[in-house]
């Protein structure tokens, strides 16, 4: 079963615009992670935010976490064609990063 | 190259057959995780091994089994294959640490097609 649900399922924006995708989860977590997957390829770890953190930045990525609402958002600023991919949130319910549970993913398309 | 090696990249086999998927974790990583990705089920956790021992089990079918060897590489065995087993199978590895966790490192996957 999926722990997280991403919203929207698909998103198309013009190059240079910002992209925001959201993730909701059901149970308490230790940390939440975001991954990118290019079509048919392996997933690439983007960023990890711990349950006691509210916001984290990495380059053009900004992640927020609201544990009271059990939700997270990923913002990609100044999007590029190379950002076209599927983005997944993943939650770790235990102490450590054992058996991450992945959401359903958001398919992001950047239009040149 | 992520450092996690999966072989083969593609596999086509007939129903009822048995296949073995292989994964070599990133150097220094003791944990190996197997995931199945299909269009209808998304990414499903199958099983985790840590330093040779099974550590966690997900929705893994009885027809599937795995093991991790002393050199830390892992194999996922799928038997009595059905059409519905067609999917991408990913291996991931991670560092077991008491400090901040760095997430998983995924391999490029094995695409299994059962015909």
Coordinates of C-alpha atoms in Angstrom, one line a residue:
Chain A
X1 CA 0.0 0.0 0.0
X2 CA 1.1 3.6 -0.6
X3 CA 1.9 5.7 2.4
X4 CA 2.1 8.9 0.5
X5 CA -0.1 10.5 -2.1
X6 CA 1.4 13.1 -4.4
X7 CA -0.6 15.9 -5.8
X8 CA -1.0 16.6 -8.7
X9 CA -0.5 13.4 -10.5
X10 CA 0.8 15.3 -13.5
X11 CA 2.0 18.8 -14.0
X12 CA 3.1 20.7 -17.1
X13 CA 4.8 24.1 -16.9
X14 CA 6.9 26.4 -19.1
X15 CA 10.6 26.4 -18.7
X16 CA 11.7 29.0 -16.1
X17 CA 8.5 28.7 -14.1
X18 CA 8.4 27.2 -10.6
X19 CA 6.9 23.8 -10.0
X20 CA 5.2 22.8 -6.8
X21 CA 4.1 19.3 -5.9
X22 CA 2.6 18.1 -2.7
X23 CA 2.7 14.9 -0.7
X24 CA 0.4 13.7 2.0
X25 CA 1.1 10.7 4.3
X26 CA -0.9 8.8 6.8
X27 CA 1.3 7.7 9.8
X28 CA 3.9 9.4 11.9
X29 CA 7.3 9.6 10.4
X30 CA 10.9 9.9 11.3
X31 CA 11.8 11.6 8.0
X32 CA 10.5 12.3 4.6
X33 CA 12.5 12.1 1.4
X34 CA 12.0 13.2 -2.2
X35 CA 13.3 11.3 -5.2
X36 CA 13.4 11.9 -8.9
X37 CA 13.0 9.2 -11.5
X38 CA 13.7 9.8 -15.2
X39 CA 11.6 7.6 -17.5
X40 CA 12.4 3.9 -16.8
X41 CA 15.5 4.7 -14.8
X42 CA 16.5 4.3 -11.2
X43 CA 15.4 6.8 -8.6
X44 CA 17.7 9.5 -7.5
X45 CA 17.7 10.9 -3.9
X46 CA 17.1 14.6 -3.9
X47 CA 16.5 15.8 -0.3
X48 CA 15.7 14.5 3.1
X49 CA 13.8 16.4 5.8
X50 CA 13.5 15.2 9.3
X51 CA 10.3 15.3 11.3
X52 CA 11.6 18.1 13.6
X53 CA 12.5 20.3 10.6
X54 CA 10.0 22.6 8.8
X55 CA 11.9 23.7 5.7
X56 CA 15.0 22.7 3.9
X57 CA 16.8 24.0 0.8
X58 CA 19.1 22.4 -1.7
X59 CA 20.0 24.4 -4.8
X60 CA 16.8 25.1 -6.7
X61 CA 14.9 22.7 -4.4
X62 CA 12.8 23.8 -1.4
X63 CA 11.0 21.3 0.8
X64 CA 8.6 22.0 3.5
X65 CA 7.1 19.6 6.1
X66 CA 4.0 20.1 8.2
X67 CA 3.7 17.1 10.5
X68 CA 0.5 18.4 12.0
X69 CA -1.1 18.1 8.6
X70 CA 1.0 15.1 7.6
X71 CA 2.0 16.8 4.4
X72 CA 5.1 18.0 2.5
X73 CA 5.7 20.1 -0.5
X74 CA 8.6 20.2 -3.0
X75 CA 9.2 23.4 -4.9
X76 CA 11.5 23.5 -7.9
X77 CA 12.4 27.0 -8.9
X78 CA 13.4 28.3 -12.3
X79 CA 12.6 24.9 -13.9
X80 CA 14.7 23.5 -16.7
X81 CA 13.9 20.9 -19.4
X82 CA 16.2 18.5 -17.6
X83 CA 13.8 18.6 -14.6
X84 CA 11.3 16.6 -16.6
X85 CA 10.8 13.5 -14.6
X86 CA 8.6 11.8 -12.0
X87 CA 9.0 12.9 -8.4
X88 CA 8.2 10.7 -5.5
X89 CA 8.0 11.4 -1.8
X90 CA 9.0 8.6 0.6
X91 CA 8.5 8.3 4.3
X92 CA 10.4 6.4 6.9
X93 CA 8.3 5.5 9.9
X94 CA 11.1 4.0 12.0
X95 CA 14.2 5.2 13.6
X96 CA 16.5 5.0 10.6
X97 CA 15.8 4.8 6.9
X98 CA 14.5 1.3 6.8
X99 CA 11.9 0.3 4.3
X100 CA 11.0 3.6 2.8
X101 CA 7.4 3.8 1.7
X102 CA 6.9 5.6 -1.6
X103 CA 4.0 7.7 -2.8
X104 CA 2.3 7.5 -6.1
X105 CA 4.5 10.2 -7.8
X106 CA 4.0 13.4 -9.7
X107 CA 4.9 13.4 -13.4
X108 CA 6.5 16.8 -14.2
X109 CA 6.9 18.0 -17.7
X110 CA 8.8 21.1 -18.5
X111 CA 7.9 22.7 -21.8
X112 CA 10.9 24.4 -23.5
Chain B
X1 CA 26.7 5.6 -12.1
X2 CA 25.1 5.5 -8.7
X3 CA 27.4 2.8 -7.4
X4 CA 24.6 0.2 -7.1
X5 CA 24.8 -2.4 -9.9
X6 CA 21.9 -4.4 -11.1
X7 CA 22.0 -7.2 -13.6
X8 CA 20.6 -8.0 -16.0
X9 CA 19.1 -4.7 -17.3
X10 CA 16.4 -6.5 -19.3
X11 CA 14.9 -10.0 -19.0
X12 CA 12.2 -11.6 -21.1
X13 CA 11.0 -15.0 -20.0
X14 CA 8.0 -17.2 -20.2
X15 CA 5.3 -17.9 -17.7
X16 CA 6.1 -20.6 -15.2
X17 CA 9.9 -19.9 -15.4
X18 CA 12.3 -18.9 -12.7
X19 CA 14.7 -16.0 -12.9
X20 CA 17.4 -14.5 -10.6
X21 CA 18.1 -10.8 -10.4
X22 CA 21.4 -9.6 -9.0
X23 CA 22.4 -6.5 -7.1
X24 CA 25.7 -5.3 -5.8
X25 CA 25.3 -2.5 -3.3
X26 CA 27.4 0.7 -3.2
X27 CA 30.7 0.2 -1.5
X28 CA 30.3 0.5 2.2
X29 CA 26.6 0.0 2.3
X30 CA 25.4 -2.9 4.4
X31 CA 21.7 -2.7 3.7
X32 CA 20.0 -3.9 0.5
X33 CA 16.4 -3.3 -0.4
X34 CA 14.3 -4.7 -3.2
X35 CA 11.4 -2.8 -4.7
X36 CA 9.0 -3.7 -7.5
X37 CA 7.6 -0.9 -9.7
X38 CA 4.6 -1.5 -11.8
X39 CA 2.1 0.8 -13.4
X40 CA -0.8 -0.3 -11.3
X41 CA 0.9 -0.8 -8.0
X42 CA 3.6 1.9 -8.0
X43 CA 6.7 1.3 -6.0
X44 CA 6.2 -1.6 -3.6
X45 CA 8.8 -2.6 -1.0
X46 CA 9.6 -6.3 -1.2
X47 CA 12.4 -7.1 1.3
X48 CA 15.4 -5.7 3.1
X49 CA 18.7 -7.4 4.1
X50 CA 21.2 -6.0 6.4
X51 CA 24.7 -7.5 6.6
X52 CA 23.4 -10.9 5.4
X53 CA 20.3 -11.1 7.5
X54 CA 16.7 -10.5 6.5
X55 CA 15.6 -7.3 8.3
X56 CA 12.2 -6.4 7.0
X57 CA 9.7 -7.9 4.7
X58 CA 7.0 -6.2 2.7
X59 CA 4.4 -7.5 0.3
X60 CA 6.7 -10.2 -1.2
X61 CA 5.0 -13.2 -2.7
X62 CA 5.8 -16.7 -1.5
X63 CA 7.0 -17.4 -5.1
X64 CA 9.7 -14.8 -4.5
X65 CA 12.7 -15.1 -2.3
X66 CA 16.0 -13.2 -1.7
X67 CA 19.3 -13.5 0.0
X68 CA 22.3 -11.5 0.8
X69 CA 25.7 -13.1 0.5
X70 CA 28.9 -12.5 2.6
X71 CA 30.3 -10.1 0.0
X72 CA 27.0 -8.2 0.5
X73 CA 25.6 -8.7 -3.0
X74 CA 22.0 -9.8 -3.1
X75 CA 19.9 -11.9 -5.3
X76 CA 16.1 -11.8 -5.8
X77 CA 14.7 -15.1 -7.1
X78 CA 11.3 -15.1 -8.8
X79 CA 9.7 -18.4 -9.6
X80 CA 6.6 -19.7 -11.3
X81 CA 6.4 -16.4 -13.1
X82 CA 3.1 -15.0 -14.1
X83 CA 2.2 -12.3 -16.5
X84 CA 1.5 -9.9 -13.6
X85 CA 5.1 -10.2 -12.4
X86 CA 6.2 -8.1 -15.3
X87 CA 7.6 -4.9 -13.8
X88 CA 10.8 -3.0 -13.0
X89 CA 12.7 -4.4 -10.1
X90 CA 14.9 -2.1 -8.2
X91 CA 17.6 -2.7 -5.7
X92 CA 18.7 0.1 -3.4
X93 CA 21.4 0.3 -0.8
X94 CA 21.9 2.5 2.2
X95 CA 24.4 3.3 4.9
X96 CA 23.4 2.2 8.3
X97 CA 24.4 5.0 10.6
X98 CA 23.4 6.5 13.9
X99 CA 23.6 10.0 12.5
X100 CA 21.7 11.7 9.7
X101 CA 20.4 9.3 7.1
X102 CA 21.4 9.9 3.5
X103 CA 18.6 8.1 1.8
X104 CA 18.7 5.3 -0.6
X105 CA 21.0 4.8 -3.6
X106 CA 19.1 3.0 -6.3
X107 CA 20.4 0.9 -9.1
X108 CA 19.1 1.3 -12.6
X109 CA 16.7 -1.6 -12.3
X110 CA 15.9 -4.8 -14.1
X111 CA 13.0 -4.7 -16.5
X112 CA 11.3 -8.1 -16.4
X113 CA 8.8 -9.0 -19.1
X114 CA 6.9 -12.3 -18.7
X115 CA 5.3 -13.5 -21.9

